[in-house]
Coordinates of C-alpha atoms in Angstrom, one line a residue:
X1 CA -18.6 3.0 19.1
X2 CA -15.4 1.0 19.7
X3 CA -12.7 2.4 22.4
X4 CA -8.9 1.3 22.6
X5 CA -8.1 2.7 26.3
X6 CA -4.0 2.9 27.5
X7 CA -1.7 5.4 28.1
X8 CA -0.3 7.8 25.2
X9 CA 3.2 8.5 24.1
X10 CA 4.7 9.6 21.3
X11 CA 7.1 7.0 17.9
X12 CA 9.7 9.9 18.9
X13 CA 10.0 9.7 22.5
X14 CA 9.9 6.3 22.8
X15 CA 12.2 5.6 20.6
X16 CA 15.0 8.5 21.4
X17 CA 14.0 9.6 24.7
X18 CA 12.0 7.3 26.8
X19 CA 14.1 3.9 25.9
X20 CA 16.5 5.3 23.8
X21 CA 19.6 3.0 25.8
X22 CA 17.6 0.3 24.5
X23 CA 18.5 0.7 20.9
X24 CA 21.2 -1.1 20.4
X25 CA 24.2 -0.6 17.8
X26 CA 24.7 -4.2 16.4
X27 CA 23.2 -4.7 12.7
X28 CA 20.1 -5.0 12.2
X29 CA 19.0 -3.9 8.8
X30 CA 20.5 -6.3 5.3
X31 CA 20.4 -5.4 1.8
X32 CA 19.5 -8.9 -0.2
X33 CA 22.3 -9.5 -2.5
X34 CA 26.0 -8.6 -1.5
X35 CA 26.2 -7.9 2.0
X36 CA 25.9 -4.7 3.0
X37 CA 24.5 -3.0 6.4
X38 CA 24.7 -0.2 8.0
X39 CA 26.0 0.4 11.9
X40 CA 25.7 2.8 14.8
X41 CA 22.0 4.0 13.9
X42 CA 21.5 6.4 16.4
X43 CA 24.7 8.3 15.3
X44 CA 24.2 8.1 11.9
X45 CA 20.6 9.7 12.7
X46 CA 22.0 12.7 14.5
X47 CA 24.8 13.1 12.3
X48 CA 22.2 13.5 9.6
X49 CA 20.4 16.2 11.7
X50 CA 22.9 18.5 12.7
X51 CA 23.9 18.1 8.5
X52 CA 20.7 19.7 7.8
X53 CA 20.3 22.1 10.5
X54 CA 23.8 23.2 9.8
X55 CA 22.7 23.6 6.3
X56 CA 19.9 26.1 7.6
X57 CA 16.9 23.5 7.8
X58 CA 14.1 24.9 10.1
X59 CA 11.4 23.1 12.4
X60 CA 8.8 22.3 9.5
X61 CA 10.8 22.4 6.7
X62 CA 10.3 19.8 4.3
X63 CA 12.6 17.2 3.2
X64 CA 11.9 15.4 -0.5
X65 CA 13.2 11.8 -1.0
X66 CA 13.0 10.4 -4.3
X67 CA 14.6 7.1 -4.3
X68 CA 13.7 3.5 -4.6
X69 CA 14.0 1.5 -1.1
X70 CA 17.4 2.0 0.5
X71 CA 19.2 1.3 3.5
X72 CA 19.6 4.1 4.7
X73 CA 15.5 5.2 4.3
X74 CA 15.3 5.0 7.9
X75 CA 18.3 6.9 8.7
X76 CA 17.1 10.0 6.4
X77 CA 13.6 9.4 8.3
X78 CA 14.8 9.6 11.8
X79 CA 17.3 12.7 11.1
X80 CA 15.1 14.5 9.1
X81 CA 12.5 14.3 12.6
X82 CA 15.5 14.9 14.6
X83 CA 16.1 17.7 13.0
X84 CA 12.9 19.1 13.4
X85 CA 12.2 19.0 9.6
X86 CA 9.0 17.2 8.2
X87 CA 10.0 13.5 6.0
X88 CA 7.7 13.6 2.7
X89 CA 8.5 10.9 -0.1
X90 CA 7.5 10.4 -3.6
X91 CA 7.1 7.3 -5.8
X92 CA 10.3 6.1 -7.7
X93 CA 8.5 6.1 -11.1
X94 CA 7.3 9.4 -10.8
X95 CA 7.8 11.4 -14.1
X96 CA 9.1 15.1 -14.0
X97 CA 5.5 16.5 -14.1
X98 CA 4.4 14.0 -10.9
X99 CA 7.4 15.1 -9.2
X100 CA 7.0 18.4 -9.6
X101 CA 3.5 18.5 -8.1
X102 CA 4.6 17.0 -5.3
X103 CA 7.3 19.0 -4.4
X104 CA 5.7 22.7 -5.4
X105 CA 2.7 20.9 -3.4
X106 CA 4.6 19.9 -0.1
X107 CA 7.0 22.8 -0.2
X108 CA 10.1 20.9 0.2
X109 CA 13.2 22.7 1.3
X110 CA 15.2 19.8 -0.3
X111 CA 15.5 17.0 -2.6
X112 CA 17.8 14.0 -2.2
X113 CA 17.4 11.4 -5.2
X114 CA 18.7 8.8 -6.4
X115 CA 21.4 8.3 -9.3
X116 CA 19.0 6.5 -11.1
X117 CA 15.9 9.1 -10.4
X118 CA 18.4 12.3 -10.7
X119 CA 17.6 13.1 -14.0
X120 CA 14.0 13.1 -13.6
X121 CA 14.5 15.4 -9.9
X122 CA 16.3 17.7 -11.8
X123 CA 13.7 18.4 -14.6
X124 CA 11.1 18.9 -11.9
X125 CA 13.3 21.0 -9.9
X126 CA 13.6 23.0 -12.7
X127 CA 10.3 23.5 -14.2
X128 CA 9.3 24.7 -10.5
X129 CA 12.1 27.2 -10.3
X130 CA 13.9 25.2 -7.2
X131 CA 17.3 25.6 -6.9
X132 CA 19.9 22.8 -8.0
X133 CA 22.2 23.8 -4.9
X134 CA 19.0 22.2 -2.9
X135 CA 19.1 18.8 -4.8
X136 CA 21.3 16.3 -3.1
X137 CA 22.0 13.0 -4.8
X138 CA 21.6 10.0 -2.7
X139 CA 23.5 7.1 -3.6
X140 CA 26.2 5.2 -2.7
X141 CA 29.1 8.0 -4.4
X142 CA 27.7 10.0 -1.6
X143 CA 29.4 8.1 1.0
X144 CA 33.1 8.8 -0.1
X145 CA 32.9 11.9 1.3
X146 CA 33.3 13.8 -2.3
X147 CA 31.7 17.1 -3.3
X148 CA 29.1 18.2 -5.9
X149 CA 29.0 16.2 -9.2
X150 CA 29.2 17.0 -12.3
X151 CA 24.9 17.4 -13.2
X152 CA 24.7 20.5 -11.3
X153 CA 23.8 19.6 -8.4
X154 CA 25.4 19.0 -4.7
X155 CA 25.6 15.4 -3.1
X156 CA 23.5 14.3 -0.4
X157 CA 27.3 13.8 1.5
X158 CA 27.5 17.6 1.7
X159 CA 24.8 17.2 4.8
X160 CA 26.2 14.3 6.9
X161 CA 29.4 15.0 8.4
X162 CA 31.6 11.9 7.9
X163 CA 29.0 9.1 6.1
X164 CA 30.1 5.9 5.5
X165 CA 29.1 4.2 2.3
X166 CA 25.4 2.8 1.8
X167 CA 23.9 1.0 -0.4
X168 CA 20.2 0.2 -1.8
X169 CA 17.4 -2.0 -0.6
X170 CA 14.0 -2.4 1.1
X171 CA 10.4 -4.4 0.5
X172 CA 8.7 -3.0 4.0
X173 CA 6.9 -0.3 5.1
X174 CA 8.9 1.9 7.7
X175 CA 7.2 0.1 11.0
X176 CA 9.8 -3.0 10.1
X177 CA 12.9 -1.1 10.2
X178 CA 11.7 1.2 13.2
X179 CA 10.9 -2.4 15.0
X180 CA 14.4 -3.4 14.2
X181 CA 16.0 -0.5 15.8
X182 CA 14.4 -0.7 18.9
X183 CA 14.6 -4.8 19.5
X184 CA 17.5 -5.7 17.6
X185 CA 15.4 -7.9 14.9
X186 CA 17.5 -8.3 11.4
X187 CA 15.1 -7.0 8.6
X188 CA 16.0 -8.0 4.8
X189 CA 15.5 -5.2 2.6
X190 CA 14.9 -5.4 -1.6
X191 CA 15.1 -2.1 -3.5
X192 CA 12.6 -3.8 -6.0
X193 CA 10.5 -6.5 -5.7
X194 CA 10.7 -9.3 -7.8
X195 CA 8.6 -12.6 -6.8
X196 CA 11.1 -15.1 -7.3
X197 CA 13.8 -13.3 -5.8
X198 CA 11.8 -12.8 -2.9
X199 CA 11.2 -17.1 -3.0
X200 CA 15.3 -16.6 -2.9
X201 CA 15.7 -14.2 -0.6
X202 CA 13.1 -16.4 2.1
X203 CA 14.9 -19.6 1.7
X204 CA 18.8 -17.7 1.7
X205 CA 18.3 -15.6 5.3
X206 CA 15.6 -18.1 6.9
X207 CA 12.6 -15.1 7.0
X208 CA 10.3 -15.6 9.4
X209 CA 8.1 -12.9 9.0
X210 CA 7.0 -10.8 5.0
X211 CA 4.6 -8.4 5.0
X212 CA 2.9 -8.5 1.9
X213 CA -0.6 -7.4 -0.7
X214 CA -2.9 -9.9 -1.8
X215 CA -0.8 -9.8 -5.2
X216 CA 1.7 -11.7 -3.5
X217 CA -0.5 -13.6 -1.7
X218 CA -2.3 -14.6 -4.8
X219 CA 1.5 -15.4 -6.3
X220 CA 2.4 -17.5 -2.9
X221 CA -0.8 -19.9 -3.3
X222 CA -0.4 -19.9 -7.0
X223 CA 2.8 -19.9 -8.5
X224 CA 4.4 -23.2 -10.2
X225 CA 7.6 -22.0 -8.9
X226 CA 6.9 -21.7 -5.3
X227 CA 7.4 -25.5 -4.7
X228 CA 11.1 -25.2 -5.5
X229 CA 11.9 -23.0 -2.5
X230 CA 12.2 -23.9 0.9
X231 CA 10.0 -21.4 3.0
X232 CA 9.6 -24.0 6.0
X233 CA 11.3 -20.7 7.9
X234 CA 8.0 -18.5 7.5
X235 CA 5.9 -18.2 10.6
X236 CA 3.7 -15.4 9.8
X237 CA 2.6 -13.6 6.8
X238 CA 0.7 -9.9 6.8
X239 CA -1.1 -8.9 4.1
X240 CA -2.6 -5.3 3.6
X241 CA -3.2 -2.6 0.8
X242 CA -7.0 -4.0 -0.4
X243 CA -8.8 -6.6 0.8
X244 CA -7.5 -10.3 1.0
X245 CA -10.2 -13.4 0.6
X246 CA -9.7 -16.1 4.1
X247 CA -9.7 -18.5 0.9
X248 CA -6.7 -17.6 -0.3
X249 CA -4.8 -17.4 3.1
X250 CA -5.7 -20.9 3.7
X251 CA -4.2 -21.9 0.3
X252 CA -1.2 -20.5 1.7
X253 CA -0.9 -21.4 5.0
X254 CA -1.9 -25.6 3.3
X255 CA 1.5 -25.5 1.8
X256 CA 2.6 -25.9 5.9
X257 CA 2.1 -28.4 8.4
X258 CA -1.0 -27.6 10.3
X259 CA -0.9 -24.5 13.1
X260 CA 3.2 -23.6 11.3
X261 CA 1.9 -20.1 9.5
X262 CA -0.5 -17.7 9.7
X263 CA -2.0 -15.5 7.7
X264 CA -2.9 -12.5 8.8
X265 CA -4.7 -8.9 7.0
X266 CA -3.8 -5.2 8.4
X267 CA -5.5 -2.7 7.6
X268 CA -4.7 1.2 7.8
X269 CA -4.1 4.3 6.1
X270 CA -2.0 7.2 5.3
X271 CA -4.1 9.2 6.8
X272 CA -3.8 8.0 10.0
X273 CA 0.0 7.2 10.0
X274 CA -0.8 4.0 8.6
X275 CA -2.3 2.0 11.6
X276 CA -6.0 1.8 13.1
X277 CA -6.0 -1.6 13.9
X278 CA -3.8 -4.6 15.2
X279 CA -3.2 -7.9 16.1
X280 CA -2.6 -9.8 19.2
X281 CA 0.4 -11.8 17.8
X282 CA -0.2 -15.0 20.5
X283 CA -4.1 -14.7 18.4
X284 CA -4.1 -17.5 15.6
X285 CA -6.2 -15.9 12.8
X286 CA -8.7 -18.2 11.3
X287 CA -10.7 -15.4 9.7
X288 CA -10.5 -12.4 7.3
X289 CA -10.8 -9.9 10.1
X290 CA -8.0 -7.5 10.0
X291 CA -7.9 -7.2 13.8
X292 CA -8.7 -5.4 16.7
X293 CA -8.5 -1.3 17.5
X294 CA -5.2 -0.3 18.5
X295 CA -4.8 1.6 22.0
X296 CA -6.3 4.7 22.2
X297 CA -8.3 4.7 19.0
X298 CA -12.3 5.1 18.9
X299 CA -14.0 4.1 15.8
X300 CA -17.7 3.8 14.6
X301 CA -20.0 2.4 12.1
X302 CA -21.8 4.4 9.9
X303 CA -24.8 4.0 7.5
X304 CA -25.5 5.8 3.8
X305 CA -27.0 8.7 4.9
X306 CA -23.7 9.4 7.5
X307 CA -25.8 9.7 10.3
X308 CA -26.6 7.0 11.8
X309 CA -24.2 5.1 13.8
X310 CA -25.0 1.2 13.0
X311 CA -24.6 -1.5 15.5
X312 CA -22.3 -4.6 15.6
X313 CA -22.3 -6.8 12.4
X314 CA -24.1 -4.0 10.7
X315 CA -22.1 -2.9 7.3
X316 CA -21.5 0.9 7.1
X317 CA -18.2 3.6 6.5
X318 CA -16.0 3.1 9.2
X319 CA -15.4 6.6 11.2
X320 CA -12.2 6.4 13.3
X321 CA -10.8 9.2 15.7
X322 CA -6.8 8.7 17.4
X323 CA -3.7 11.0 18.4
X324 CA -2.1 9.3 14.9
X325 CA -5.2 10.8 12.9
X326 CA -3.7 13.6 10.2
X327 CA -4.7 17.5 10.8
X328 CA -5.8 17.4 7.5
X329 CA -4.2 17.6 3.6
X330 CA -1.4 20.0 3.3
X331 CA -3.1 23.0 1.7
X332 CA -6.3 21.5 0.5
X333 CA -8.8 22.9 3.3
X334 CA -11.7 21.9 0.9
X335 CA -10.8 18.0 1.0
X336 CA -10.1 18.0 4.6
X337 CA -13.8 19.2 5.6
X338 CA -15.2 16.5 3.2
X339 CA -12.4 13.9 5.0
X340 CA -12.5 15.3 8.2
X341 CA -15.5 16.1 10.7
X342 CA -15.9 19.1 12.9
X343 CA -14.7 16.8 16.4
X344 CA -11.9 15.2 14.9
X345 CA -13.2 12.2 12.8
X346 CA -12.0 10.6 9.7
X347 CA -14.2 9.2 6.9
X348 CA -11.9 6.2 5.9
X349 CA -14.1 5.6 2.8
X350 CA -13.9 2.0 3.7
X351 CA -17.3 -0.1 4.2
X352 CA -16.2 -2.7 6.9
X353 CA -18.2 -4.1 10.1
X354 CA -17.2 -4.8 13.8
X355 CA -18.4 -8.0 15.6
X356 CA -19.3 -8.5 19.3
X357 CA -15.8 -9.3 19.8
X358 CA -14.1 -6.1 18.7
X359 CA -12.9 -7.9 15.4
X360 CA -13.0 -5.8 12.1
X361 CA -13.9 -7.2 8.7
X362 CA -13.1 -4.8 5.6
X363 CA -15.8 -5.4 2.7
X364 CA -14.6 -2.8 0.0
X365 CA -13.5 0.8 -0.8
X366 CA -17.3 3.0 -0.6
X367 CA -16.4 4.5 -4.1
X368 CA -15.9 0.9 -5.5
X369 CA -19.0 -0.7 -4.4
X370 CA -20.9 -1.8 -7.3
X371 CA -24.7 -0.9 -7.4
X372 CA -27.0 -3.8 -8.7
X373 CA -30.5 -3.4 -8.0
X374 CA -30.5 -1.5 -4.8
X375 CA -27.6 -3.4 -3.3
X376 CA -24.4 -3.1 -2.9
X377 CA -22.3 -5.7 -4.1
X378 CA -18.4 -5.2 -2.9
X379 CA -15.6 -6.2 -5.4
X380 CA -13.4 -7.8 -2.9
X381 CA -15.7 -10.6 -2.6
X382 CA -16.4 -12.1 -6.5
X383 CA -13.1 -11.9 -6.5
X384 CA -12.2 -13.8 -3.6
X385 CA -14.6 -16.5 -5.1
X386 CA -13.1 -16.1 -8.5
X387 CA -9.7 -16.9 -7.0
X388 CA -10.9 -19.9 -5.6
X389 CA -11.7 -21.0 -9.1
X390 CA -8.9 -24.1 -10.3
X391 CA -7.7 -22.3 -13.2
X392 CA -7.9 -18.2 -12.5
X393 CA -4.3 -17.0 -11.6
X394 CA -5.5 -13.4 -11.0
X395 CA -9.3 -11.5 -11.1
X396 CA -10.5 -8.2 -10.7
X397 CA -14.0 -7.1 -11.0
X398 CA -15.7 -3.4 -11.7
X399 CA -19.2 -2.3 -12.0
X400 CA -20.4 -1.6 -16.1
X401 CA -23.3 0.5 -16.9
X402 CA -24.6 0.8 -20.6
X403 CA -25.3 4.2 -20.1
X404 CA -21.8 5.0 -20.6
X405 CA -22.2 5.0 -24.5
X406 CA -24.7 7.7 -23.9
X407 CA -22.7 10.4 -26.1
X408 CA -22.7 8.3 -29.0
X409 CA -25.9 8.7 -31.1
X410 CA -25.2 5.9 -33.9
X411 CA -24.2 3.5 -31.3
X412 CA -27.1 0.9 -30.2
X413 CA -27.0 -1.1 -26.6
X414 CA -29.5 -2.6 -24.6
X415 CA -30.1 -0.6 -21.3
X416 CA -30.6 2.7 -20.9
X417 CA -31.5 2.5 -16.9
X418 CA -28.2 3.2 -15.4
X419 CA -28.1 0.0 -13.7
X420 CA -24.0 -1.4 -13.0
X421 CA -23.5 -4.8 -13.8
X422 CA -20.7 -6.5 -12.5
X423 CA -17.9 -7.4 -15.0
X424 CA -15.0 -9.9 -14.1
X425 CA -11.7 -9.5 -15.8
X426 CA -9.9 -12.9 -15.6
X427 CA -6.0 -14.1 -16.0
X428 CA -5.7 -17.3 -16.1
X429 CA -3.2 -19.7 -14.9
X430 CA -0.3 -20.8 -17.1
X431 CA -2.1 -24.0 -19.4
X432 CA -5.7 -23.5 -17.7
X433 CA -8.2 -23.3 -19.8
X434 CA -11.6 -21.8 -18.8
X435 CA -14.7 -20.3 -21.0
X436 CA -17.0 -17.3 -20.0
X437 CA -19.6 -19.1 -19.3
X438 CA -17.7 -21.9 -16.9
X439 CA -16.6 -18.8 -15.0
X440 CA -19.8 -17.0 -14.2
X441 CA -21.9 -20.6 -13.3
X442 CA -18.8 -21.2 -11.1
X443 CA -19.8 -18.0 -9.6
X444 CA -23.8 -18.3 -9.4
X445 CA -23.5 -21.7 -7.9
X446 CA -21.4 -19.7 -4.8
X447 CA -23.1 -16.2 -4.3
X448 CA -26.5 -14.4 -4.1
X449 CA -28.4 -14.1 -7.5
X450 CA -28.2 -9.9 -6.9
X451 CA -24.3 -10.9 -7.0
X452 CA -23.4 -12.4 -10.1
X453 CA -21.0 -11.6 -13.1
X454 CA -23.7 -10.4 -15.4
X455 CA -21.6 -7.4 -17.2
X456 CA -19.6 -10.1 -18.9
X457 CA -15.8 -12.2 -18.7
X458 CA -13.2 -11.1 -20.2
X459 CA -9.8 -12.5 -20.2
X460 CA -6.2 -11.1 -20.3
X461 CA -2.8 -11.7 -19.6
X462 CA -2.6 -9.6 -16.6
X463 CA -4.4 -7.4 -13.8
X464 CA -3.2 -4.0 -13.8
X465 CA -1.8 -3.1 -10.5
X466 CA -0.2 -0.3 -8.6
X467 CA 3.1 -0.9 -7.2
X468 CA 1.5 -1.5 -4.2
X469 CA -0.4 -4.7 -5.5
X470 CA -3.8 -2.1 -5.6
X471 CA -5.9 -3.0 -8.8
X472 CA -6.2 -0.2 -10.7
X473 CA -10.1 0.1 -11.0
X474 CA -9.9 3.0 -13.3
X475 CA -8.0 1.8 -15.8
X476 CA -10.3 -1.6 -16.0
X477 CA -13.5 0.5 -15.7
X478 CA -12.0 3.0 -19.0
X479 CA -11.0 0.0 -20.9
X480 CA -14.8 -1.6 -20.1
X481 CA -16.7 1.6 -21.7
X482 CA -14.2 1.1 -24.7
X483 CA -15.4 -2.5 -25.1
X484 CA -19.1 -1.6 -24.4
X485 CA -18.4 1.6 -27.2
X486 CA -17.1 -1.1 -29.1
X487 CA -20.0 -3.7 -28.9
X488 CA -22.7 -1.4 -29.9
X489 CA -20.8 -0.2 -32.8
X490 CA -20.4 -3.1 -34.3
X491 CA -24.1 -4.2 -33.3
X492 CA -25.1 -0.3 -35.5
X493 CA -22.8 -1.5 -38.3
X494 CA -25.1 -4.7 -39.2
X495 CA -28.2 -3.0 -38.6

């Protein structure tokens, strides 16, 4: 078991309390595009909580936004906390039914959406019964001071006494704006993110820092396009969100002078307010370790039968226990027991090892771990080698097994053992061309024989993705049975 030893305290008191007469009041926070910022942080915060405690907002209330990334996200953050209220947020492209879930499901007091997203907050409001008088719109008409619109529904204005106008932005988790409020450090937001504008954006303000997903990543070492753009400002790059081959960081960090950038992984997870592990930022990372424990975090190593706690180097689930660790889902008891043990640890569901140096490697998600004669073979890594290939762009790879044509009868296939085979979906680079069979003795000649792409190649113009640069698993291993359906029909038909 790993230990991170120093002295607790809390995101609240040390930003508001403890060194709150360090935040400062000059801007910190961009929109990319027209200029636009806002100022005085710290009032705009409590403004924004007395709003909704005026409005009769309790200590755990909930608070809904629905809104693509804005300037003001960590304003409503802050003030919601301030107020005592709990912050939840929900995915722009959420349809009415999604959005409905998730606000019958977290109980939220309020909604505040976007013009663009109102429509959809309204139907879900609706369809649960919720009140229009308790969605707010939050936008930019909302900083005029006016009153309700004409949908319905009140404006987000009605709960900030005296708001100045806002606008919309942000590609960065919450830590970057928090970070800027308490040192001063200007943060560029996007309200969407779009590759080239973010080559733009990089060479127009001089970035020196992106956090980003291997999607990106895979875009940065890439991407015809990227040798247009000066980037000679970058410094450091993060990447989190699924696993992120060393091969590919060092394609990035070649397009530098040597020792200029470095690539380095995070890893986390909602369920422990994002972070579990960190990195010394005077450390040069020369590996894919995704750092060390963070202070006052224990973690362990365990095997299959969840047991055993496995020693350094040894791959296993990694177990972690902190202060930031949830309390569990919000109204799920039964998935909280299977996530979280009787003495306060949480089953990440991630198969990762620790060397004797306290670094952390992440090998893959445990559910996505593909089983090939006894062993388990981890995604993350054909497709790191796949990457490294001259002409693949993008690659994903999931675990096939014949046995999924079971229900049909007049369909004829080959195995009937169960066994997963690995199957690599390929996206090639704009002009490259490539066979199946080029791709998988590219592969053999670089991994162990139990590791091969044996469930077949097959190539299209994209990966799907979440919008958080995630491949989408599911969708690749549904598509998969449909071609394996497919196969053996067509096999029955000349029989």
């Amino acid at each position: 078991m790993v230990c991170g030893d120093t002295q607790c305290i809390t995101t609240y008191r040390h930003f508001w309390i403890t060194n709150g007469d360090v935040i400062n009041d000059q801007m910190q926070l961009y929109r990319c595009g027209p200029p636009r910022h806002p100022l005085f942080h710290r009032l705009w915060c409590q403004r924004f909580a007395v709003g909704l405690r005026k409005s009769g907002i309790k200590t755990g209330d909930r608070v809904l936004l629905f809104s693509p990334n804005d300037l003001f996200f960590p304003v409503v953050f802050m003030g919601i906390v301030m107020a005592g209220g709990i912050f939840t947020g929900a995915n722009p492209t959420y349809t009415p039914r999604e959005l409905a879930y998730q606000l019958k499901d977290s109980g939220a007091k309020y909604l505040l959406c976007a013009e663009e997203n109102l429509d959809t907050g309204i139907a879900a409001a609706k369809s649960i019964g919720m009140g229009l008088d308790r969605v707010f719109l939050f936008n930019s008409a909302v900083f005029d001071g006016k009153g309700s619109g004409s949908r319905g529904c009140s404006y987000w204005g009605d709960l900030i006494a005296s708001p100045a106008e806002g606008s919309r932005f942000v590609w960065e988790s919450l830590s970057a704006p928090a970070s800027a409020l308490r040192r001063g450090i200007p943060v560029y937001i996007m309200a969407r993110f779009d590759f080239i504008q973010m080559l733009e954006n990089i060479q127009k303000f001089r970035i020196n820092e992106i956090l980003t997903v291997p999607s990106i990543m895979i875009a940065l070492a890439k991407h015809p396009l990227v040798k247009k753009y000066d980037l000679s400002s970058l410094e450091s790059i993060g990447s989190g969100a699924a696993p992120l081959g060393r091969e590919i960081s060092e394609e990035v960090e070649s397009m530098f002078p040597p020792g200029k950038l470095n690539v380095r992984q995070g890893w986390g997870m909602t369920e422990a307010t994002c972070t579990i592990l960190c990195w010394d930022p005077n450390e040069q990372g020369t590996s894919s370790s995704v750092g060390e424990l963070n202070a006052n975090c224990e973690c362990k190593i365990m095997a299959e039968d969840g047991v055993t706690e496995l020693d350094e180097n040894q791959r296993g689930e990694i177990l972690v226990r902190a202060p930031n660790v949830m309390k569990g889902y919000w109204n799920k008891p039964e998935a909280t027991r299977e996530t979280l043990t009787e003495d306060g640890w949480l089953k990440t569901g991630d198969i990762g090892y620790v060397t004797e140096q306290g670094k952390f490697f992440i090998v893959d998600r445990k559910k996505e771990l593909i089983k090939v004669k006894g062993n388990q073979v981890a995604p993350a890594e054909l497709e790191g080698i796949l990457l490294s290939h001259p002409s693949v762009a993008d690659a994903a790879v999931v675990g096939i097994t014949r046995m999924c044509c079971q229900d049909y009868p007049n369909a004829r296939y080959v195995d009937r053992d169960g066994e997963e085979y690995p199957r690599a979906y390929i996206s090639l680079k704009a002009g490259a061309e490539a066979t199946a069979k080029e791709i998988t003795d590219y592969v053999k000649q670089n991994i162990a024989p139990t590791k091969r792409i044996t469930g077949g190649v097959v190539f299209v113009k994209d990966i799907p993705k979440n919008p958080s640069g995630k491949i989408l698993r599911k969708v690749l291993r549904e598509r998969a049975a449909q071609e394996l359906l497919d196969e053996s029909l067509q096999v029955s038909a000349k029989l």
